[in-house]
Amino acid sequence: MTRNQVIVPILLNLFIMLLSLLFLILAITGLSSESASAPILVCALTIIVAAFAIVEDYRKKNKPATDEGEEEAAEETGESQKPMWFILALTLIYYLLIIYVGFFVSTVLFLLVIPYVYKFRNWKLIIISTISMLVIYWGGFSWLMNVRFPSGFLL
């Protein structure tokens, strides 16, 4: 594994962790206790997951390759992964779509495109997981917490 294949994920996870910490502080200091519970939970979970990802990436960096087969498998995996900037661009497009076409339409599109980008072609599982995520979002936020989702300008 090359140095960049390890350093870039560590830096990205560190950035996510610091950004989540900033939002956690803003939620604690700037929101009422009723409004802050969901953002605090999400930020805390994001910080924990990012910390685990940093530790795992650091372990990969320091793990010696035992044979040529593992080195070849690691190179193949690195080549088959999409660049980080491509995924970030897709996420930015997703956020922009939320503004224009609404949360549910853009989420369906995003949840259908991401597996396709990673060459996952089990459409039955993709559709089941997409519907499940929409039900979880609707049930958790709209029904339980009375949060309105963005409807978009175009729809």
Tab-separated table of N, CA and C in Angstrom:
chain	number	residue	atom	x	y	z
A	1	MET	N	0.842	-1.174	0.000
A	1	MET	CA	0.000	0.000	0.000
A	1	MET	C	0.885	1.234	0.000
A	2	THR	N	0.623	2.141	-0.907
A	2	THR	CA	1.454	3.334	-0.995
A	2	THR	C	1.112	4.294	0.143
A	3	ARG	N	1.993	5.217	0.334
A	3	ARG	CA	1.818	6.184	1.425
A	3	ARG	C	0.551	7.020	1.228
A	4	ASN	N	0.276	7.454	-0.006
A	4	ASN	CA	-0.909	8.263	-0.285
A	4	ASN	C	-2.201	7.491	-0.074
A	5	GLN	N	-2.183	6.178	-0.350
A	5	GLN	CA	-3.384	5.376	-0.149
A	5	GLN	C	-3.757	5.287	1.326
A	6	VAL	N	-2.824	5.564	2.212
A	6	VAL	CA	-3.107	5.531	3.643
A	6	VAL	C	-3.281	6.932	4.207
A	7	ILE	N	-2.447	7.857	3.789
A	7	ILE	CA	-2.480	9.212	4.341
A	7	ILE	C	-3.760	9.943	3.970
A	8	VAL	N	-4.225	9.828	2.722
A	8	VAL	CA	-5.423	10.541	2.288
A	8	VAL	C	-6.654	10.129	3.099
A	9	PRO	N	-6.919	8.819	3.302
A	9	PRO	CA	-8.073	8.472	4.150
A	9	PRO	C	-7.924	8.947	5.594
A	10	ILE	N	-6.719	8.900	6.121
A	10	ILE	CA	-6.508	9.387	7.489
A	10	ILE	C	-6.825	10.875	7.564
A	11	LEU	N	-6.334	11.656	6.605
A	11	LEU	CA	-6.592	13.095	6.605
A	11	LEU	C	-8.079	13.395	6.402
A	12	LEU	N	-8.731	12.653	5.518
A	12	LEU	CA	-10.163	12.853	5.297
A	12	LEU	C	-10.951	12.539	6.572
A	13	ASN	N	-10.625	11.440	7.226
A	13	ASN	CA	-11.327	11.101	8.470
A	13	ASN	C	-11.020	12.090	9.582
A	14	LEU	N	-9.817	12.594	9.617
A	14	LEU	CA	-9.476	13.624	10.600
A	14	LEU	C	-10.272	14.898	10.336
A	15	PHE	N	-10.406	15.277	9.063
A	15	PHE	CA	-11.213	16.443	8.689
A	15	PHE	C	-12.674	16.236	9.097
A	16	ILE	N	-13.214	15.060	8.827
A	16	ILE	CA	-14.599	14.754	9.212
A	16	ILE	C	-14.758	14.813	10.724
A	17	MET	N	-13.774	14.290	11.443
A	17	MET	CA	-13.840	14.309	12.900
A	17	MET	C	-13.823	15.742	13.433
A	18	LEU	N	-12.932	16.575	12.912
A	18	LEU	CA	-12.845	17.962	13.378
A	18	LEU	C	-14.097	18.760	13.009
A	19	LEU	N	-14.614	18.538	11.822
A	19	LEU	CA	-15.839	19.210	11.407
A	19	LEU	C	-17.020	18.785	12.296
A	20	SER	N	-17.088	17.507	12.610
A	20	SER	CA	-18.149	17.014	13.492
A	20	SER	C	-18.006	17.587	14.899
A	21	LEU	N	-16.776	17.720	15.354
A	21	LEU	CA	-16.536	18.325	16.663
A	21	LEU	C	-16.996	19.775	16.675
A	22	LEU	N	-16.720	20.505	15.599
A	22	LEU	CA	-17.183	21.889	15.494
A	22	LEU	C	-18.706	21.953	15.541
A	23	PHE	N	-19.384	21.102	14.760
A	23	PHE	CA	-20.845	21.091	14.770
A	23	PHE	C	-21.399	20.642	16.119
A	24	LEU	N	-20.689	19.743	16.788
A	24	LEU	CA	-21.115	19.316	18.130
A	24	LEU	C	-21.068	20.488	19.100
A	25	ILE	N	-19.986	21.249	19.057
A	25	ILE	CA	-19.864	22.421	19.928
A	25	ILE	C	-20.942	23.447	19.596
A	26	LEU	N	-21.182	23.675	18.299
A	26	LEU	CA	-22.233	24.617	17.899
A	26	LEU	C	-23.616	24.150	18.351
A	27	ALA	N	-23.873	22.866	18.278
A	27	ALA	CA	-25.173	22.332	18.706
A	27	ALA	C	-25.351	22.484	20.210
A	28	ILE	N	-24.288	22.216	20.958
A	28	ILE	CA	-24.378	22.307	22.420
A	28	ILE	C	-24.561	23.756	22.857
A	29	THR	N	-23.806	24.671	22.230
A	29	THR	CA	-23.847	26.058	22.689
A	29	THR	C	-24.952	26.888	22.046
A	30	GLY	N	-25.370	26.544	20.818
A	30	GLY	CA	-26.274	27.421	20.097
A	30	GLY	C	-27.714	26.967	20.001
A	31	LEU	N	-28.017	25.735	20.388
A	31	LEU	CA	-29.377	25.228	20.259
A	31	LEU	C	-29.989	24.956	21.620
A	32	SER	N	-31.307	24.974	21.656
A	32	SER	CA	-31.981	24.607	22.891
A	32	SER	C	-31.790	23.115	23.139
A	33	SER	N	-32.014	22.691	24.368
A	33	SER	CA	-31.786	21.287	24.697
A	33	SER	C	-32.696	20.361	23.891
A	34	GLU	N	-33.895	20.817	23.565
A	34	GLU	CA	-34.803	19.989	22.773
A	34	GLU	C	-34.314	19.870	21.337
A	35	SER	N	-33.842	20.960	20.773
A	35	SER	CA	-33.391	20.961	19.385
A	35	SER	C	-32.025	20.313	19.214
A	36	ALA	N	-31.225	20.290	20.253
A	36	ALA	CA	-29.847	19.847	20.139
A	36	ALA	C	-29.674	18.336	20.252
A	37	SER	N	-30.672	17.606	20.679
A	37	SER	CA	-30.473	16.178	20.947
A	37	SER	C	-30.091	15.388	19.697
A	38	ALA	N	-30.784	15.571	18.594
A	38	ALA	CA	-30.459	14.824	17.371
A	38	ALA	C	-29.100	15.239	16.798
A	39	PRO	N	-28.791	16.547	16.661
A	39	PRO	CA	-27.464	16.907	16.156
A	39	PRO	C	-26.321	16.422	17.058
A	40	ILE	N	-26.523	16.457	18.363
A	40	ILE	CA	-25.484	15.979	19.273
A	40	ILE	C	-25.249	14.488	19.069
A	41	LEU	N	-26.324	13.724	18.924
A	41	LEU	CA	-26.197	12.289	18.709
A	41	LEU	C	-25.470	11.988	17.395
A	42	VAL	N	-25.878	12.656	16.332
A	42	VAL	CA	-25.258	12.418	15.025
A	42	VAL	C	-23.783	12.822	15.043
A	43	CYS	N	-23.475	13.964	15.612
A	43	CYS	CA	-22.079	14.420	15.669
A	43	CYS	C	-21.222	13.491	16.518
A	44	ALA	N	-21.756	13.066	17.653
A	44	ALA	CA	-20.996	12.165	18.520
A	44	ALA	C	-20.723	10.833	17.822
A	45	LEU	N	-21.721	10.290	17.149
A	45	LEU	CA	-21.526	9.038	16.421
A	45	LEU	C	-20.532	9.206	15.273
A	46	THR	N	-20.603	10.332	14.589
A	46	THR	CA	-19.664	10.591	13.493
A	46	THR	C	-18.233	10.692	14.013
A	47	ILE	N	-18.052	11.331	15.144
A	47	ILE	CA	-16.712	11.446	15.741
A	47	ILE	C	-16.178	10.066	16.110
A	48	ILE	N	-17.028	9.227	16.679
A	48	ILE	CA	-16.606	7.879	17.075
A	48	ILE	C	-16.230	7.049	15.846
A	49	VAL	N	-17.071	7.076	14.824
A	49	VAL	CA	-16.788	6.299	13.607
A	49	VAL	C	-15.520	6.810	12.920
A	50	ALA	N	-15.340	8.114	12.857
A	50	ALA	CA	-14.132	8.670	12.244
A	50	ALA	C	-12.889	8.270	13.034
A	51	ALA	N	-12.988	8.251	14.353
A	51	ALA	CA	-11.846	7.839	15.180
A	51	ALA	C	-11.481	6.381	14.911
A	52	PHE	N	-12.490	5.514	14.835
A	52	PHE	CA	-12.220	4.111	14.509
A	52	PHE	C	-11.606	3.969	13.112
A	53	ALA	N	-12.075	4.759	12.162
A	53	ALA	CA	-11.543	4.708	10.796
A	53	ALA	C	-10.088	5.168	10.770
A	54	ILE	N	-9.761	6.194	11.545
A	54	ILE	CA	-8.375	6.672	11.605
A	54	ILE	C	-7.471	5.592	12.182
A	55	VAL	N	-7.917	4.947	13.258
A	55	VAL	CA	-7.124	3.884	13.876
A	55	VAL	C	-6.932	2.730	12.890
A	56	GLU	N	-7.990	2.349	12.195
A	56	GLU	CA	-7.901	1.250	11.227
A	56	GLU	C	-6.968	1.603	10.071
A	57	ASP	N	-7.068	2.815	9.566
A	57	ASP	CA	-6.171	3.230	8.481
A	57	ASP	C	-4.723	3.294	8.953
A	58	TYR	N	-4.517	3.715	10.179
A	58	TYR	CA	-3.162	3.766	10.729
A	58	TYR	C	-2.600	2.356	10.874
A	59	ARG	N	-3.442	1.412	11.295
A	59	ARG	CA	-2.992	0.013	11.400
A	59	ARG	C	-2.617	-0.540	10.027
A	60	LYS	N	-3.401	-0.190	9.005
A	60	LYS	CA	-3.084	-0.653	7.650
A	60	LYS	C	-1.734	-0.102	7.202
A	61	LYS	N	-1.459	1.141	7.594
A	61	LYS	CA	-0.203	1.778	7.209
A	61	LYS	C	0.984	1.043	7.817
A	62	ASN	N	0.838	0.627	9.058
A	62	ASN	CA	1.952	0.004	9.770
A	62	ASN	C	1.992	-1.514	9.635
A	63	LYS	N	1.012	-2.088	8.951
A	63	LYS	CA	0.979	-3.536	8.793
A	63	LYS	C	1.949	-3.935	7.687
A	64	PRO	N	2.934	-4.786	8.016
A	64	PRO	CA	3.864	-5.209	6.969
A	64	PRO	C	3.197	-6.216	6.036
A	65	ALA	N	3.522	-6.134	4.775
A	65	ALA	CA	2.998	-7.094	3.799
A	65	ALA	C	3.748	-8.403	3.973
A	66	THR	N	3.008	-9.505	4.135
A	66	THR	CA	3.646	-10.789	4.417
A	66	THR	C	4.066	-11.529	3.163
A	67	ASP	N	3.322	-11.376	2.095
A	67	ASP	CA	3.729	-12.023	0.858
A	67	ASP	C	3.276	-11.199	-0.341
A	68	GLU	N	3.683	-11.645	-1.521
A	68	GLU	CA	3.376	-10.891	-2.729
A	68	GLU	C	1.888	-10.879	-3.035
A	69	GLY	N	1.181	-11.944	-2.664
A	69	GLY	CA	-0.256	-12.031	-2.933
A	69	GLY	C	-1.031	-10.934	-2.238
A	70	GLU	N	-0.673	-10.632	-0.992
A	70	GLU	CA	-1.357	-9.566	-0.265
A	70	GLU	C	-1.064	-8.207	-0.881
A	71	GLU	N	0.186	-8.005	-1.344
A	71	GLU	CA	0.532	-6.733	-1.974
A	71	GLU	C	-0.250	-6.542	-3.260
A	72	GLU	N	-0.378	-7.605	-4.062
A	72	GLU	CA	-1.139	-7.511	-5.305
A	72	GLU	C	-2.614	-7.255	-5.033
A	73	ALA	N	-3.166	-7.926	-4.003
A	73	ALA	CA	-4.575	-7.716	-3.653
A	73	ALA	C	-4.797	-6.287	-3.188
A	74	ALA	N	-3.859	-5.750	-2.426
A	74	ALA	CA	-3.989	-4.366	-1.958
A	74	ALA	C	-3.915	-3.398	-3.127
A	75	GLU	N	-3.032	-3.669	-4.105
A	75	GLU	CA	-2.944	-2.792	-5.269
A	75	GLU	C	-4.214	-2.855	-6.102
A	76	GLU	N	-4.775	-4.072	-6.265
A	76	GLU	CA	-6.010	-4.212	-7.033
A	76	GLU	C	-7.148	-3.473	-6.356
A	77	THR	N	-7.233	-3.576	-5.040
A	77	THR	CA	-8.281	-2.884	-4.310
A	77	THR	C	-8.135	-1.383	-4.463
A	78	GLY	N	-6.917	-0.874	-4.378
A	78	GLY	CA	-6.677	0.556	-4.535
A	78	GLY	C	-7.048	1.045	-5.918
A	79	GLU	N	-6.802	0.220	-6.939
A	79	GLU	CA	-7.134	0.624	-8.293
A	79	GLU	C	-8.632	0.592	-8.543
A	80	SER	N	-9.343	-0.341	-7.878
A	80	SER	CA	-10.774	-0.471	-8.146
A	80	SER	C	-11.605	0.562	-7.384
A	81	GLN	N	-11.006	1.173	-6.376
A	81	GLN	CA	-11.743	2.181	-5.625
A	81	GLN	C	-11.815	3.478	-6.420
A	82	LYS	N	-12.970	4.142	-6.273
A	82	LYS	CA	-13.122	5.436	-6.937
A	82	LYS	C	-12.345	6.485	-6.150
A	83	PRO	N	-11.850	7.495	-6.838
A	83	PRO	CA	-11.128	8.556	-6.136
A	83	PRO	C	-12.037	9.270	-5.132
A	84	MET	N	-11.437	9.693	-4.055
A	84	MET	CA	-12.172	10.367	-2.998
A	84	MET	C	-12.887	11.602	-3.537
A	85	TRP	N	-12.260	12.333	-4.445
A	85	TRP	CA	-12.853	13.563	-4.964
A	85	TRP	C	-14.097	13.279	-5.786
A	86	PHE	N	-14.135	12.130	-6.445
A	86	PHE	CA	-15.306	11.757	-7.229
A	86	PHE	C	-16.515	11.531	-6.317
A	87	ILE	N	-16.296	10.847	-5.211
A	87	ILE	CA	-17.375	10.594	-4.261
A	87	ILE	C	-17.809	11.895	-3.593
A	88	LEU	N	-16.853	12.748	-3.270
A	88	LEU	CA	-17.208	14.046	-2.696
A	88	LEU	C	-18.012	14.885	-3.685
A	89	ALA	N	-17.671	14.812	-4.963
A	89	ALA	CA	-18.428	15.539	-5.987
A	89	ALA	C	-19.853	14.995	-6.091
A	90	LEU	N	-20.000	13.673	-6.040
A	90	LEU	CA	-21.346	13.086	-6.056
A	90	LEU	C	-22.158	13.532	-4.842
A	91	THR	N	-21.505	13.621	-3.696
A	91	THR	CA	-22.192	14.067	-2.490
A	91	THR	C	-22.607	15.528	-2.615
A	92	LEU	N	-21.764	16.356	-3.185
A	92	LEU	CA	-22.116	17.757	-3.412
A	92	LEU	C	-23.304	17.869	-4.366
A	93	ILE	N	-23.302	17.070	-5.417
A	93	ILE	CA	-24.430	17.058	-6.352
A	93	ILE	C	-25.698	16.629	-5.625
A	94	TYR	N	-25.576	15.658	-4.740
A	94	TYR	CA	-26.721	15.201	-3.943
A	94	TYR	C	-27.296	16.352	-3.115
A	95	TYR	N	-26.432	17.088	-2.439
A	95	TYR	CA	-26.904	18.210	-1.630
A	95	TYR	C	-27.575	19.282	-2.493
A	96	LEU	N	-27.016	19.544	-3.660
A	96	LEU	CA	-27.634	20.520	-4.560
A	96	LEU	C	-28.984	20.019	-5.069
A	97	LEU	N	-29.067	18.722	-5.336
A	97	LEU	CA	-30.346	18.158	-5.772
A	97	LEU	C	-31.413	18.271	-4.684
A	98	ILE	N	-31.003	18.166	-3.431
A	98	ILE	CA	-31.965	18.318	-2.333
A	98	ILE	C	-32.633	19.686	-2.424
A	99	ILE	N	-31.850	20.703	-2.745
A	99	ILE	CA	-32.396	22.062	-2.837
A	99	ILE	C	-33.396	22.173	-3.978
A	100	TYR	N	-33.089	21.556	-5.112
A	100	TYR	CA	-33.919	21.755	-6.303
A	100	TYR	C	-35.053	20.746	-6.465
A	101	VAL	N	-34.824	19.486	-6.139
A	101	VAL	CA	-35.877	18.484	-6.354
A	101	VAL	C	-36.398	17.868	-5.068
A	102	GLY	N	-35.848	18.244	-3.937
A	102	GLY	CA	-36.347	17.748	-2.665
A	102	GLY	C	-35.523	16.592	-2.116
A	103	PHE	N	-35.777	16.312	-0.852
A	103	PHE	CA	-34.988	15.315	-0.137
A	103	PHE	C	-35.223	13.904	-0.651
A	104	PHE	N	-36.473	13.510	-0.768
A	104	PHE	CA	-36.756	12.113	-1.086
A	104	PHE	C	-36.341	11.740	-2.505
A	105	VAL	N	-36.584	12.601	-3.479
A	105	VAL	CA	-36.195	12.298	-4.858
A	105	VAL	C	-34.672	12.232	-4.974
A	106	SER	N	-33.987	13.198	-4.393
A	106	SER	CA	-32.529	13.208	-4.490
A	106	SER	C	-31.912	12.043	-3.716
A	107	THR	N	-32.501	11.658	-2.602
A	107	THR	CA	-31.986	10.533	-1.830
A	107	THR	C	-32.152	9.231	-2.600
A	108	VAL	N	-33.299	9.060	-3.249
A	108	VAL	CA	-33.490	7.861	-4.068
A	108	VAL	C	-32.426	7.809	-5.168
A	109	LEU	N	-32.213	8.917	-5.859
A	109	LEU	CA	-31.203	8.953	-6.917
A	109	LEU	C	-29.809	8.655	-6.377
A	110	PHE	N	-29.465	9.263	-5.254
A	110	PHE	CA	-28.147	9.067	-4.653
A	110	PHE	C	-27.949	7.618	-4.228
A	111	LEU	N	-28.964	7.035	-3.590
A	111	LEU	CA	-28.848	5.654	-3.120
A	111	LEU	C	-28.852	4.641	-4.261
A	112	LEU	N	-29.310	5.043	-5.428
A	112	LEU	CA	-29.248	4.167	-6.596
A	112	LEU	C	-27.944	4.338	-7.375
A	113	VAL	N	-27.373	5.543	-7.367
A	113	VAL	CA	-26.165	5.822	-8.138
A	113	VAL	C	-24.905	5.295	-7.442
A	114	ILE	N	-24.810	5.455	-6.148
A	114	ILE	CA	-23.591	5.067	-5.430
A	114	ILE	C	-23.261	3.582	-5.625
A	115	PRO	N	-24.200	2.650	-5.440
A	115	PRO	CA	-23.843	1.245	-5.708
A	115	PRO	C	-23.432	1.004	-7.162
A	116	TYR	N	-24.070	1.702	-8.081
A	116	TYR	CA	-23.720	1.569	-9.497
A	116	TYR	C	-22.282	2.037	-9.746
A	117	VAL	N	-21.884	3.118	-9.099
A	117	VAL	CA	-20.522	3.639	-9.253
A	117	VAL	C	-19.507	2.604	-8.771
A	118	TYR	N	-19.848	1.890	-7.702
A	118	TYR	CA	-18.943	0.877	-7.159
A	118	TYR	C	-19.151	-0.498	-7.786
A	119	LYS	N	-19.896	-0.556	-8.899
A	119	LYS	CA	-20.116	-1.771	-9.678
A	119	LYS	C	-20.823	-2.858	-8.880
A	120	PHE	N	-21.687	-2.443	-7.990
A	120	PHE	CA	-22.541	-3.376	-7.259
A	120	PHE	C	-23.829	-3.485	-8.048
A	121	ARG	N	-24.136	-4.668	-8.566
A	121	ARG	CA	-25.239	-4.801	-9.513
A	121	ARG	C	-26.398	-5.659	-9.002
A	122	ASN	N	-26.469	-5.931	-7.717
A	122	ASN	CA	-27.588	-6.698	-7.175
A	122	ASN	C	-28.755	-5.727	-6.961
A	123	TRP	N	-29.538	-5.508	-8.027
A	123	TRP	CA	-30.580	-4.484	-8.011
A	123	TRP	C	-31.671	-4.783	-7.003
A	124	LYS	N	-31.934	-6.039	-6.757
A	124	LYS	CA	-32.947	-6.391	-5.765
A	124	LYS	C	-32.536	-5.857	-4.384
A	125	LEU	N	-31.290	-6.085	-4.012
A	125	LEU	CA	-30.784	-5.603	-2.727
A	125	LEU	C	-30.697	-4.081	-2.698
A	126	ILE	N	-30.302	-3.474	-3.810
A	126	ILE	CA	-30.204	-2.012	-3.876
A	126	ILE	C	-31.576	-1.381	-3.666
A	127	ILE	N	-32.589	-1.905	-4.333
A	127	ILE	CA	-33.943	-1.343	-4.205
A	127	ILE	C	-34.498	-1.573	-2.807
A	128	ILE	N	-34.278	-2.757	-2.249
A	128	ILE	CA	-34.745	-3.026	-0.879
A	128	ILE	C	-34.066	-2.099	0.116
A	129	SER	N	-32.758	-1.894	-0.028
A	129	SER	CA	-32.052	-1.012	0.917
A	129	SER	C	-32.471	0.441	0.731
A	130	THR	N	-32.727	0.861	-0.504
A	130	THR	CA	-33.174	2.236	-0.749
A	130	THR	C	-34.533	2.478	-0.108
A	131	ILE	N	-35.457	1.565	-0.314
A	131	ILE	CA	-36.790	1.699	0.296
A	131	ILE	C	-36.682	1.660	1.816
A	132	SER	N	-35.839	0.779	2.340
A	132	SER	CA	-35.655	0.697	3.796
A	132	SER	C	-35.123	2.002	4.369
A	133	MET	N	-34.135	2.594	3.696
A	133	MET	CA	-33.577	3.855	4.181
A	133	MET	C	-34.617	4.967	4.145
A	134	LEU	N	-35.433	5.010	3.102
A	134	LEU	CA	-36.479	6.036	3.026
A	134	LEU	C	-37.500	5.860	4.145
A	135	VAL	N	-37.869	4.625	4.441
A	135	VAL	CA	-38.815	4.360	5.534
A	135	VAL	C	-38.197	4.767	6.867
A	136	ILE	N	-36.913	4.460	7.053
A	136	ILE	CA	-36.233	4.837	8.300
A	136	ILE	C	-36.158	6.353	8.427
A	137	TYR	N	-35.794	7.035	7.338
A	137	TYR	CA	-35.743	8.501	7.373
A	137	TYR	C	-37.116	9.081	7.692
A	138	TRP	N	-38.111	8.632	6.958
A	138	TRP	CA	-39.455	9.168	7.168
A	138	TRP	C	-39.939	8.856	8.578
A	139	GLY	N	-39.783	7.607	9.013
A	139	GLY	CA	-40.251	7.226	10.342
A	139	GLY	C	-39.515	7.938	11.454
A	140	GLY	N	-38.206	8.021	11.333
A	140	GLY	CA	-37.410	8.622	12.397
A	140	GLY	C	-37.537	10.122	12.488
A	141	PHE	N	-37.495	10.760	11.358
A	141	PHE	CA	-37.493	12.221	11.382
A	141	PHE	C	-38.888	12.821	11.236
A	142	SER	N	-39.592	12.448	10.202
A	142	SER	CA	-40.889	13.068	9.931
A	142	SER	C	-41.942	12.628	10.943
A	143	TRP	N	-42.029	11.352	11.178
A	143	TRP	CA	-43.095	10.836	12.038
A	143	TRP	C	-42.770	11.002	13.524
A	144	LEU	N	-41.564	10.624	13.958
A	144	LEU	CA	-41.216	10.686	15.381
A	144	LEU	C	-40.814	12.081	15.853
A	145	MET	N	-40.046	12.793	15.037
A	145	MET	CA	-39.527	14.088	15.477
A	145	MET	C	-40.208	15.282	14.819
A	146	ASN	N	-41.162	15.038	13.949
A	146	ASN	CA	-41.886	16.106	13.252
A	146	ASN	C	-40.958	17.063	12.504
A	147	VAL	N	-39.956	16.503	11.855
A	147	VAL	CA	-39.025	17.301	11.062
A	147	VAL	C	-39.526	17.312	9.620
A	148	ARG	N	-39.625	18.497	9.037
A	148	ARG	CA	-40.037	18.601	7.635
A	148	ARG	C	-38.822	18.460	6.745
A	149	PHE	N	-38.968	17.673	5.702
A	149	PHE	CA	-37.888	17.496	4.742
A	149	PHE	C	-37.989	18.546	3.657
A	150	PRO	N	-36.865	18.966	3.086
A	150	PRO	CA	-36.895	19.938	1.990
A	150	PRO	C	-37.682	19.369	0.806
A	151	SER	N	-38.604	20.176	0.271
A	151	SER	CA	-39.400	19.708	-0.845
A	151	SER	C	-38.796	20.118	-2.177
A	152	GLY	N	-37.907	21.062	-2.202
A	152	GLY	CA	-37.265	21.485	-3.437
A	152	GLY	C	-38.056	22.562	-4.161
A	153	PHE	N	-37.355	23.289	-5.002
A	153	PHE	CA	-37.985	24.382	-5.756
A	153	PHE	C	-38.735	23.903	-6.979
A	154	LEU	N	-38.221	22.833	-7.601
A	154	LEU	CA	-38.783	22.387	-8.862
A	154	LEU	C	-40.001	21.486	-8.704
A	155	LEU	N	-40.115	20.819	-7.581
A	155	LEU	CA	-41.243	19.893	-7.372
A	155	LEU	C	-42.250	20.421	-6.380
